[in-house]
Coordinates of C-alpha atoms in Angstrom, one line a residue:
M21 CA 122.1 90.6 94.1
A22 CA 119.6 87.9 93.2
A23 CA 118.8 89.3 89.8
S24 CA 121.1 89.9 86.9
C25 CA 119.2 92.5 84.9
P26 CA 120.9 95.9 84.9
L27 CA 119.1 98.8 86.5
P28 CA 118.0 101.8 84.4
A29 CA 120.6 104.5 83.9
T30 CA 120.1 107.6 85.9
P31 CA 121.6 111.2 85.6
D32 CA 125.0 111.6 87.1
L33 CA 125.9 114.2 89.8
S34 CA 127.2 116.8 87.3
T35 CA 123.9 116.6 85.3
L36 CA 121.9 117.0 88.4
R37 CA 123.9 120.0 89.6
A38 CA 123.4 121.7 86.2
K39 CA 119.7 121.3 86.6
L40 CA 119.9 122.7 90.1
Q41 CA 121.8 125.7 88.9
G42 CA 119.1 126.6 86.4
L43 CA 116.3 126.0 89.0
L44 CA 118.0 128.2 91.5
R45 CA 118.3 131.1 89.0
F46 CA 114.6 130.9 88.4
L47 CA 113.7 130.5 92.1
K48 CA 115.9 133.5 93.1
D49 CA 113.4 135.8 91.5
A50 CA 110.3 133.7 92.0
L51 CA 110.7 132.7 95.6
P52 CA 109.3 135.9 97.1
I53 CA 105.9 134.8 95.7
S54 CA 106.1 131.4 97.4
N55 CA 107.3 133.0 100.7
A56 CA 104.5 135.5 100.9
H57 CA 101.8 134.5 103.4
T58 CA 98.2 134.6 102.2
V59 CA 97.1 135.9 105.6
D60 CA 99.1 139.1 105.0
F61 CA 97.8 139.5 101.4
Y62 CA 95.9 142.8 102.1
T63 CA 97.8 144.1 105.1
E64 CA 101.1 144.0 103.2
S65 CA 99.6 144.8 99.7
L66 CA 101.3 141.7 98.2
W67 CA 99.7 142.1 94.7
E68 CA 101.0 145.6 94.2
Q69 CA 104.4 144.6 95.7
L70 CA 105.1 141.5 93.6
V71 CA 102.9 141.5 90.4
D72 CA 102.6 144.1 87.7
L73 CA 99.7 142.5 85.8
P74 CA 95.9 142.5 86.0
P75 CA 94.6 139.5 88.0
E76 CA 92.3 138.6 85.2
T77 CA 95.2 138.1 82.8
V78 CA 97.1 136.0 85.4
L79 CA 94.2 133.8 86.1
A80 CA 93.4 133.2 82.4
V81 CA 97.0 132.2 81.5
L82 CA 97.6 130.0 84.6
R83 CA 94.3 128.1 84.2
R84 CA 95.1 127.4 80.6
S85 CA 98.7 126.4 81.5
A86 CA 97.6 124.1 84.3
A87 CA 95.3 122.2 82.0
E88 CA 97.8 121.8 79.1
A89 CA 100.3 119.0 78.9
W90 CA 104.0 119.9 78.5
P91 CA 104.7 119.8 74.7
P92 CA 107.7 117.5 74.0
E93 CA 109.2 119.9 71.5
A94 CA 108.9 123.0 73.7
R95 CA 112.0 124.6 75.2
P96 CA 112.0 127.4 77.7
L97 CA 113.1 130.8 76.6
G98 CA 116.9 131.0 76.0
E99 CA 117.5 127.2 76.4
T100 CA 119.6 125.3 73.9
E101 CA 121.2 121.9 73.9
G102 CA 123.7 121.4 76.7
E103 CA 122.4 124.3 78.8
S104 CA 120.8 123.9 82.1
G105 CA 117.6 125.9 81.5
I106 CA 116.3 129.4 81.0
S107 CA 118.9 132.1 80.6
D108 CA 116.9 135.3 80.1
F109 CA 114.9 135.9 83.3
S110 CA 114.4 139.6 82.5
K111 CA 111.5 138.4 80.3
I112 CA 109.7 137.0 83.5
F113 CA 110.6 139.6 86.2
C114 CA 111.4 143.3 85.9
E115 CA 115.1 143.9 86.7
T116 CA 114.4 147.1 88.7
S117 CA 111.1 146.4 90.5
Q118 CA 111.5 142.6 90.6
K119 CA 107.8 142.3 89.8
L120 CA 106.3 139.6 87.7
V121 CA 105.8 141.0 84.1
S122 CA 105.3 137.9 81.9
V123 CA 103.0 135.3 83.3
E124 CA 103.2 133.2 80.1
T125 CA 107.0 132.8 80.4
F126 CA 106.6 132.4 84.2
A127 CA 104.2 129.4 83.6
L128 CA 106.5 127.9 81.0
A129 CA 109.6 128.1 83.3
A130 CA 107.7 126.7 86.3
K131 CA 106.4 123.8 84.2
Y132 CA 109.9 123.1 82.8
Y133 CA 111.5 123.0 86.3
S134 CA 109.0 120.5 87.7
L135 CA 110.2 117.0 88.2
Q136 CA 107.7 115.7 85.7
N137 CA 109.4 117.6 82.8
L138 CA 113.0 118.1 83.9
G139 CA 114.0 114.7 82.5
I140 CA 115.7 113.4 85.7
C141 CA 113.1 110.8 86.9
T142 CA 113.4 107.1 86.3
P143 CA 110.1 105.6 84.9
F144 CA 108.4 103.3 87.4
E145 CA 107.6 100.5 85.0
Q146 CA 111.1 100.5 83.6
L147 CA 112.5 100.1 87.1
L148 CA 110.1 97.3 88.0
I149 CA 110.9 95.3 84.9
A150 CA 114.6 95.6 85.6
L151 CA 114.1 94.5 89.3
Q152 CA 111.9 91.6 88.5
G153 CA 113.9 90.4 85.4
N154 CA 112.6 87.1 84.2
Q155 CA 111.4 86.1 87.6
K156 CA 107.8 85.9 88.4
Q157 CA 106.9 88.5 91.0
R158 CA 105.8 87.1 94.4
T159 CA 102.2 88.0 94.9
G160 CA 101.3 86.0 97.9
E161 CA 97.7 85.4 98.5
N162 CA 95.0 87.1 96.5
M163 CA 94.5 90.0 98.9
K164 CA 93.0 93.2 97.8
P165 CA 94.2 96.3 99.7
D166 CA 91.1 98.3 99.1
E167 CA 89.2 96.0 101.5
F168 CA 91.1 97.3 104.5
M169 CA 91.9 101.0 103.7
N170 CA 90.6 104.0 101.8
M171 CA 91.1 104.6 98.1
K172 CA 94.2 106.9 98.5
K173 CA 96.0 104.6 100.9
S174 CA 95.1 101.5 98.9
H175 CA 96.6 103.1 95.8
E176 CA 99.8 104.0 97.6
V177 CA 100.2 100.7 99.5
H178 CA 99.5 98.5 96.4
I179 CA 102.1 100.3 94.3
M180 CA 104.8 100.8 96.9
S181 CA 104.6 97.3 98.3
E182 CA 105.1 95.7 94.9
L183 CA 108.1 97.9 94.4
I184 CA 109.6 97.1 97.8
S185 CA 109.0 93.4 97.3
S186 CA 110.8 93.6 94.0
I187 CA 113.7 95.4 95.5
A188 CA 113.9 92.8 98.3
D189 CA 113.9 89.9 95.8
F190 CA 116.5 91.7 93.7
C191 CA 118.8 92.1 96.7
G192 CA 117.9 88.7 98.3
I193 CA 116.6 90.4 101.5
K194 CA 113.8 89.3 103.8
Q195 CA 113.7 92.0 106.4
V196 CA 112.2 95.5 106.0
I197 CA 112.2 98.5 108.4
D198 CA 109.3 100.8 107.9
L199 CA 110.0 104.2 109.4
G200 CA 107.1 106.4 110.4
S201 CA 104.8 103.4 110.0
G202 CA 101.8 105.0 111.6
K203 CA 98.8 102.7 111.5
G204 CA 100.8 100.0 109.8
Y205 CA 99.1 99.9 106.4
L206 CA 102.2 99.3 104.4
S207 CA 103.9 97.1 107.0
S208 CA 100.9 94.8 107.3
F209 CA 100.6 94.4 103.6
L210 CA 104.3 93.7 103.0
S211 CA 104.1 91.0 105.7
L212 CA 100.8 89.3 104.8
K213 CA 100.9 89.6 101.0
Y214 CA 104.7 89.3 100.3
G215 CA 105.9 87.3 103.2
L216 CA 108.5 89.8 104.4
K217 CA 109.5 90.3 108.0
V218 CA 108.7 93.9 108.8
Y219 CA 109.5 96.1 111.7
G220 CA 107.2 99.2 111.7
I221 CA 108.7 102.0 113.8
D222 CA 106.7 105.0 114.8
S223 CA 107.4 107.7 117.5
S224 CA 103.8 107.7 118.7
N225 CA 102.6 105.1 121.2
V226 CA 99.0 105.8 120.0
S227 CA 100.0 104.9 116.4
T228 CA 101.8 101.8 117.5
H229 CA 99.0 100.5 119.7
G230 CA 96.5 101.3 116.9
A231 CA 98.7 99.4 114.4
E232 CA 98.8 96.4 116.7
E233 CA 95.0 96.3 117.0
R234 CA 94.5 96.9 113.3
N235 CA 97.0 94.2 112.4
R236 CA 95.2 91.7 114.7
K237 CA 91.9 92.4 112.9
L238 CA 93.6 92.3 109.6
K239 CA 95.0 88.8 110.3
K240 CA 91.4 87.6 110.9
H241 CA 90.4 88.8 107.5
W242 CA 93.6 87.4 106.1
R243 CA 92.9 83.9 107.4
V244 CA 89.4 84.0 105.9
Y245 CA 90.8 85.3 102.6
R246 CA 93.5 82.6 102.6
T247 CA 91.1 79.8 103.3
R248 CA 88.7 81.0 100.7
S249 CA 91.5 81.3 98.2
R250 CA 92.8 77.8 98.9
L251 CA 89.3 76.3 98.7
D252 CA 88.8 78.0 95.3
V253 CA 92.1 76.7 94.0
N254 CA 92.0 73.2 95.5
G255 CA 88.3 72.4 95.6
L256 CA 87.9 70.8 92.2
A257 CA 91.2 68.9 92.5
L258 CA 90.2 67.6 96.0
K259 CA 86.8 66.4 94.7
M260 CA 88.4 64.6 91.8
A261 CA 91.0 63.0 94.1
K262 CA 88.3 61.7 96.4
E263 CA 86.3 60.2 93.5
R264 CA 89.4 58.5 92.2
K265 CA 90.2 57.1 95.7
V266 CA 86.7 55.6 96.0
Q267 CA 87.0 54.0 92.5
D268 CA 90.4 52.6 93.5
E269 CA 88.9 51.1 96.7
I270 CA 86.1 49.4 94.8
K271 CA 88.4 48.0 92.2
C272 CA 90.8 46.8 94.9
K273 CA 88.0 45.1 96.8
A274 CA 86.9 43.3 93.6
D275 CA 90.5 42.2 92.8
T276 CA 91.2 41.1 96.3
E277 CA 88.0 38.9 96.5
E278 CA 89.0 37.4 93.2
E279 CA 92.5 36.7 94.3
C280 CA 91.3 35.2 97.6
N281 CA 88.8 32.9 95.8
N282 CA 91.5 31.7 93.6
S283 CA 93.7 31.1 96.6
A284 CA 90.9 29.0 98.3
I285 CA 90.5 26.8 95.3
N286 CA 94.3 26.2 95.1
Q287 CA 94.4 25.4 98.9
E288 CA 91.6 22.7 98.4
E289 CA 93.7 21.0 95.9
M290 CA 96.6 20.8 98.4
S291 CA 96.8 18.0 101.0
L292 CA 94.6 18.4 104.1
S293 CA 97.6 18.4 106.4
G294 CA 96.6 21.8 107.9
V295 CA 99.6 23.6 106.3
F296 CA 99.0 27.4 106.1
P297 CA 100.0 29.2 102.9
D298 CA 103.5 30.5 102.7
F299 CA 103.7 34.3 103.0
S300 CA 106.0 34.3 100.1
D301 CA 103.2 33.1 97.9
P302 CA 102.8 35.4 94.9
V303 CA 99.1 35.8 95.5
I304 CA 99.6 37.0 99.1
C305 CA 102.4 39.3 98.0
N306 CA 100.1 40.7 95.4
I307 CA 97.5 41.5 98.0
R308 CA 100.0 43.0 100.4
K309 CA 101.3 45.2 97.6
K310 CA 97.8 46.5 96.8
V311 CA 97.1 47.3 100.4
E312 CA 100.5 49.0 100.9
N313 CA 99.9 51.1 97.8
L314 CA 96.6 52.3 99.2
Y315 CA 98.3 53.2 102.4
A316 CA 100.9 55.2 100.6
E317 CA 98.4 57.0 98.4
P318 CA 97.4 59.6 101.1
Q319 CA 101.0 60.6 101.5
R320 CA 100.9 61.9 97.9
E321 CA 97.6 63.7 98.5
E322 CA 98.0 65.7 101.6
N323 CA 94.4 66.9 101.5
L324 CA 93.0 63.4 102.0
C325 CA 92.6 62.0 105.5
F326 CA 95.0 59.1 106.1
K327 CA 92.7 57.4 108.6
S328 CA 90.0 56.9 105.9
V329 CA 92.2 54.1 104.4
F330 CA 92.2 51.8 107.5
P331 CA 88.8 50.3 106.9
L332 CA 90.2 48.7 103.7
I333 CA 91.9 46.1 105.9
D334 CA 88.4 44.5 106.3
F335 CA 88.7 43.4 102.7
V336 CA 91.7 41.2 103.4
P337 CA 90.9 37.7 104.8
V338 CA 91.9 36.9 108.3
N339 CA 95.5 35.7 108.6
A340 CA 96.1 36.6 105.0
V341 CA 98.7 39.2 106.0
E342 CA 101.1 38.6 108.9
P343 CA 100.3 41.0 111.8
T344 CA 103.4 43.0 111.8
S345 CA 104.0 46.6 112.9
S346 CA 104.6 47.8 109.3
S347 CA 101.3 49.7 109.2
Q348 CA 102.0 51.2 112.6
V349 CA 105.4 52.3 111.4
S350 CA 103.9 53.9 108.3
S351 CA 101.4 55.7 110.5
R352 CA 104.0 56.9 112.8
G353 CA 106.2 58.0 109.9
I354 CA 103.4 60.0 108.5
S355 CA 102.6 61.5 111.8
E356 CA 106.3 62.5 112.4
A357 CA 106.4 64.0 108.8
N358 CA 103.3 66.0 109.5
K359 CA 104.7 67.3 112.8
E360 CA 108.0 68.3 111.0
R361 CA 106.1 70.0 108.2
K362 CA 103.9 71.9 110.7
K363 CA 107.1 72.9 112.6
I364 CA 108.7 74.3 109.4
T365 CA 105.4 76.1 108.5
S366 CA 105.1 77.6 111.9
K367 CA 108.7 78.7 111.8
S368 CA 108.2 80.2 108.4
S369 CA 105.1 82.0 109.5
E370 CA 106.9 83.5 112.5
S371 CA 109.6 84.8 110.2
N372 CA 107.1 86.6 108.0
I373 CA 105.5 88.9 110.6
Y374 CA 104.9 92.6 111.3
S375 CA 106.1 94.0 114.5
P376 CA 105.0 97.5 115.5
L377 CA 107.6 99.3 117.6
T378 CA 107.6 102.7 119.3
S379 CA 110.8 104.8 119.0
F380 CA 111.8 108.3 118.1
I381 CA 114.3 107.9 115.2
T382 CA 117.0 110.4 114.4
A383 CA 120.0 110.4 112.0
D384 CA 122.1 109.1 114.9
S385 CA 119.8 106.3 116.1
E386 CA 121.3 102.9 116.7
L387 CA 118.9 100.5 115.0
C388 CA 120.4 97.5 116.8
D389 CA 119.1 99.0 120.1
V390 CA 115.6 99.0 118.7
I391 CA 115.6 95.8 116.6
K392 CA 117.4 93.0 118.4
D393 CA 117.6 90.6 115.4
L394 CA 118.7 93.3 112.8
E395 CA 120.0 91.7 109.6
D396 CA 120.5 92.8 106.0
C397 CA 117.4 94.8 105.3
L398 CA 115.6 97.5 103.4
M399 CA 114.6 100.8 104.9
V400 CA 111.3 102.3 103.6
G401 CA 109.0 105.1 104.5
L402 CA 105.6 106.1 103.0
H403 CA 105.0 109.8 103.5
T404 CA 107.6 110.2 106.3
C405 CA 107.0 113.6 107.9
G406 CA 109.5 116.5 107.9
D407 CA 113.0 115.6 108.9
L408 CA 112.3 111.9 109.1
A409 CA 112.7 111.6 105.3
P410 CA 116.2 113.1 105.1
N411 CA 117.2 111.2 108.3
T412 CA 116.0 108.0 106.6
L413 CA 118.6 108.6 103.9
R414 CA 121.3 109.4 106.4
I415 CA 120.6 106.2 108.4
F416 CA 120.7 104.3 105.1
T417 CA 124.1 105.6 104.1
S418 CA 125.7 105.1 107.5
K419 CA 124.4 101.6 108.6
Y420 CA 126.0 98.6 107.0
E421 CA 123.0 96.3 107.4
I422 CA 120.7 98.6 105.3
K423 CA 121.2 97.6 101.7
G424 CA 118.5 99.7 100.1
V425 CA 116.1 102.5 100.7
C426 CA 112.7 103.6 99.3
S427 CA 111.5 106.9 100.8
V428 CA 108.5 109.0 100.0
G429 CA 108.5 112.2 102.0
C430 CA 105.8 114.7 102.9
C431 CA 105.2 117.7 105.2
Y432 CA 108.0 119.8 103.7
H433 CA 106.9 122.8 105.9
L434 CA 108.2 120.8 109.0
L435 CA 111.7 120.4 107.6
S436 CA 114.5 122.1 109.6
E437 CA 116.6 124.5 107.4
E438 CA 120.2 125.2 108.2
F439 CA 120.3 128.7 106.8
E440 CA 116.8 129.9 107.7
N441 CA 117.9 131.8 110.8
Q442 CA 121.2 133.3 109.5
H443 CA 122.0 135.0 112.9
K444 CA 121.4 131.8 115.0
V445 CA 124.5 130.0 116.2
T446 CA 124.2 126.4 115.3
C447 CA 126.3 123.3 116.0
A448 CA 128.4 122.1 113.1
A449 CA 127.4 118.5 113.8
E450 CA 123.6 119.2 113.8
K451 CA 121.7 117.3 111.2
W452 CA 119.4 119.5 109.2
G453 CA 116.5 118.5 107.0
F454 CA 117.5 120.9 104.2
P455 CA 119.9 121.3 102.5
M456 CA 121.7 117.9 102.4
C457 CA 123.9 118.1 99.4
H458 CA 127.3 119.9 99.2
Y459 CA 126.3 122.2 96.4
L460 CA 123.3 123.8 98.2
K461 CA 125.3 123.9 101.4
E462 CA 128.0 125.9 99.7
E463 CA 125.3 128.2 98.2
R464 CA 123.8 128.5 101.7
W465 CA 120.5 128.2 100.1
C466 CA 117.3 128.7 102.1
C467 CA 113.7 128.2 100.9
G468 CA 111.8 129.5 103.9
R469 CA 108.9 128.0 105.8
N470 CA 106.1 129.6 103.7
A471 CA 107.8 128.4 100.5
R472 CA 108.1 124.9 101.9
M473 CA 104.5 125.1 102.9
S474 CA 103.5 126.1 99.4
A475 CA 105.4 123.1 98.1
C476 CA 102.7 120.9 99.6
L477 CA 100.1 122.5 97.3
A478 CA 98.7 120.1 94.7
L479 CA 98.9 121.6 91.2
E480 CA 97.4 118.4 89.6
R481 CA 94.3 118.5 91.8
V482 CA 93.8 122.2 90.9
A483 CA 94.2 121.3 87.2
V484 CA 91.3 118.8 87.3
G485 CA 89.0 121.2 89.1
Q486 CA 89.7 120.5 92.7
G487 CA 90.3 124.3 93.3
L488 CA 91.6 126.2 96.2
P489 CA 89.3 127.3 99.1
T490 CA 89.4 130.9 97.9
E491 CA 86.6 132.2 100.0
S492 CA 88.0 130.9 103.3
L493 CA 91.4 132.3 102.4
F494 CA 89.7 135.6 101.6
Y495 CA 87.9 135.7 104.9
R496 CA 91.2 135.1 106.8
A497 CA 93.1 137.8 104.9
V498 CA 90.4 140.4 105.6
L499 CA 90.2 139.3 109.2
Q500 CA 94.0 140.0 109.5
D501 CA 93.4 143.6 108.2
I502 CA 90.6 144.1 110.8
I503 CA 92.9 142.8 113.6
K504 CA 95.7 145.2 112.5
D505 CA 93.5 148.3 112.2
C506 CA 91.2 147.8 115.1
Y507 CA 93.4 146.0 117.7
G508 CA 96.9 147.2 116.7
I509 CA 98.2 143.7 116.2
T510 CA 100.5 143.5 113.2
K511 CA 101.6 139.9 113.6
C512 CA 99.2 137.3 114.9
D513 CA 100.9 133.9 115.6
Q514 CA 97.7 132.3 116.8
H515 CA 95.7 130.1 114.4
V516 CA 92.0 130.6 113.8
G517 CA 91.6 126.9 112.8
K518 CA 88.5 125.5 111.0
I519 CA 86.1 128.2 112.0
Y520 CA 85.1 128.9 108.3
S521 CA 83.3 125.6 108.0
K522 CA 81.4 126.4 111.2
S523 CA 80.4 129.9 110.2
S524 CA 77.2 131.0 108.4
S525 CA 78.5 134.3 107.1
F526 CA 81.5 136.6 107.0
L527 CA 80.1 138.4 110.1
D528 CA 79.7 135.2 112.0
Y529 CA 83.3 134.1 110.9
V530 CA 84.8 137.3 112.3
R531 CA 82.9 137.1 115.6
K532 CA 83.9 133.5 116.2
S533 CA 87.5 134.1 115.2
L534 CA 88.0 137.2 117.5
K535 CA 86.6 135.2 120.4
K536 CA 89.0 132.3 119.7
L537 CA 91.9 134.7 119.5
G538 CA 90.9 136.2 122.9
L539 CA 90.0 139.6 121.5
D540 CA 86.9 141.6 122.5
E541 CA 84.5 141.3 119.6
S542 CA 81.9 143.5 121.3
K543 CA 83.9 146.7 120.4
L544 CA 83.3 146.1 116.7
P545 CA 79.8 146.9 115.5
E546 CA 78.4 144.9 112.6
K547 CA 78.7 147.9 110.2
I548 CA 82.5 148.2 110.6
I549 CA 82.9 144.5 110.0
M550 CA 80.8 144.6 106.8
D551 CA 82.5 147.7 105.6
Y552 CA 85.8 145.7 105.5
Y553 CA 84.0 143.0 103.6
K554 CA 82.7 145.4 101.0
K555 CA 86.1 147.1 100.7
Y556 CA 87.9 143.9 99.7
K557 CA 85.3 141.8 98.0
P558 CA 86.0 143.5 94.5
R559 CA 89.7 142.5 95.0
M560 CA 89.0 138.9 95.8
N561 CA 90.3 137.9 92.3
E562 CA 93.7 139.3 93.2
L563 CA 93.9 136.8 96.1
E564 CA 92.8 134.0 93.8
A565 CA 95.3 134.9 91.1
F566 CA 98.1 135.2 93.7
N567 CA 97.3 131.8 95.2
M568 CA 97.4 130.3 91.6
L569 CA 100.9 131.7 91.2
K570 CA 101.9 129.9 94.4
V571 CA 100.3 126.7 93.2
V572 CA 102.1 126.8 89.9
L573 CA 105.4 127.4 91.7
A574 CA 104.8 124.5 94.1
P575 CA 106.3 121.7 91.9
C576 CA 109.5 123.8 91.6
I577 CA 110.0 124.0 95.4
E578 CA 109.4 120.2 95.6
T579 CA 111.9 119.6 92.8
L580 CA 114.5 121.6 94.7
I581 CA 114.0 119.6 97.9
L582 CA 114.0 116.2 96.2
L583 CA 116.9 117.1 93.9
D584 CA 118.9 118.0 97.1
R585 CA 118.2 114.5 98.5
L586 CA 119.2 112.7 95.3
C587 CA 122.4 114.7 94.9
Y588 CA 123.2 113.8 98.5
L589 CA 123.0 110.1 97.6
K590 CA 125.0 110.6 94.5
E591 CA 127.8 112.1 96.6
Q592 CA 128.1 109.0 98.8
E593 CA 130.8 106.5 97.8
N594 CA 129.0 103.4 99.0
I595 CA 125.9 103.9 96.8
A596 CA 125.7 101.8 93.7
W597 CA 122.4 103.2 92.2
S598 CA 120.0 106.0 93.1
A599 CA 117.0 107.6 91.4
L600 CA 113.9 109.6 91.7
V601 CA 110.8 107.6 90.7
K602 CA 107.2 108.8 90.3
L603 CA 105.1 106.1 92.0
F604 CA 101.6 107.4 92.4
D605 CA 98.9 109.3 90.5
P606 CA 99.5 112.9 91.7
V607 CA 95.7 113.6 91.8
T608 CA 95.1 110.7 94.1
S609 CA 98.3 111.2 96.1
P610 CA 100.1 114.5 95.5
R611 CA 103.4 113.6 97.3
C612 CA 104.1 110.9 94.7
Y613 CA 107.9 110.8 94.2
A614 CA 110.1 108.2 95.8
V615 CA 113.9 108.5 96.5
I616 CA 115.3 105.0 95.9
A617 CA 118.9 103.8 96.3
L618 CA 120.9 100.6 96.6
K619 CA 124.3 100.1 98.1
K620 CA 127.3 98.5 96.5
Q621 CA 127.6 94.8 97.2

């Protein structure tokens, strides 16, 4: 590795498993809340089934808890030094009914088992300092990401590209593979700003073509940016160099005329035998030296035009300098040097490119079939969807050429789960998105799709006032009860979509939704529809409180998924270092944690 600074210490596998054990004990009782679907809230009486508290109490405690920071001295109930977490869960859930009975302890436990407070993440700044060591980080041109993308994407790309560039420098690597590259925001930035050779692979042809077009436009902006930057940096120096050159020319002309005059006087004193001056004469040598120095000057100042020096030959008397090919050789030499420099620059530019590729990547994909010039590289992914995130880690561990990985996953609801369908016969060699590590496989642990869906909820956004769309969720839950009672449909797999935003009232929402679902809305008079609305409107706070419980649990589900991935890496013998790192501001970008690992060298 290029750097010699030690990387930060990270928790070992036994420590991570102890944290997992405590988290699983909590989720065993709490998971039914996460797995409950909001659509079925009224049809299945979820509040009465899972919570034994008034909704007003739950809302008050959770809102206060979400706004409060985790106190450093606080410990969950029953936790002592050396233990993995909470030991007395009877204080949270009733042992007989399994209902939630203590929202205060529930909130404390949920906060403790979030990645932010569990004490297993490596600080981003600490990692960056270790990677960069005493070396100055490459920053390329003065390019600002926010000129080419929205605020959220700019935030993500700026931080992740600096980290990836630092890892590449640390490992002495120039090639990067960006899986699930999409529109190529990260790939383009890594290539243009940090000079890395990037292959962006996406399964969608539309995304690849869009990335190519966007990269073409970006390069235009980049050339303008680079030119402007160079002009700003070199403008003053160039102006001073030109002024100095003019002063030198004037001085040279004056000195040359003086030398020539002196030479003419000396020649008059010689015999009039028509003898020409010897070219070894000190005066002539002095003139030749001055002219050659002027010719050589532009080679030291690349920004000055070499041809601008040729008129200086007019200042030298006819026949004063023997007409040799020395100036021509000098010109040719400079020309060849410029050609060679341009060739090297061109070759360097070609090596620092972004190439969008279309390919569907799985854990068994052969990268050499997709990338013909595959070499030692990093594999990265910014918000890789569903199974692509765990498959990124599997590819990393199995391919020799991949020396490091930096993966930020998303769309947990699209993960495949090995133990979700217990009665389904599966192939032993099949690669599942969850679980990955041995411990959770032995436990045959399953989250469930609704729980994984709830893991995508953003607690931090709710905490700063970006609340849940309670009314639209309420409309959908009441609609489900209408469909059950009036049409005899207990399970509706069809999606209503974004009809709420296009509806002027609850009545309008129901009419449009029934039409989209292919149900006869004419059989329902307005009075029946509004009776359902009046029936459940007073209980709307139950739905709001229940969704807040799901939001508070969301970080715990995400912790389980990411801990599973980190434990998988810790189990591999060829991994030298691995960690979870919080990269982004969770309000700006809720999926903010990266799984990072480096192989043994």
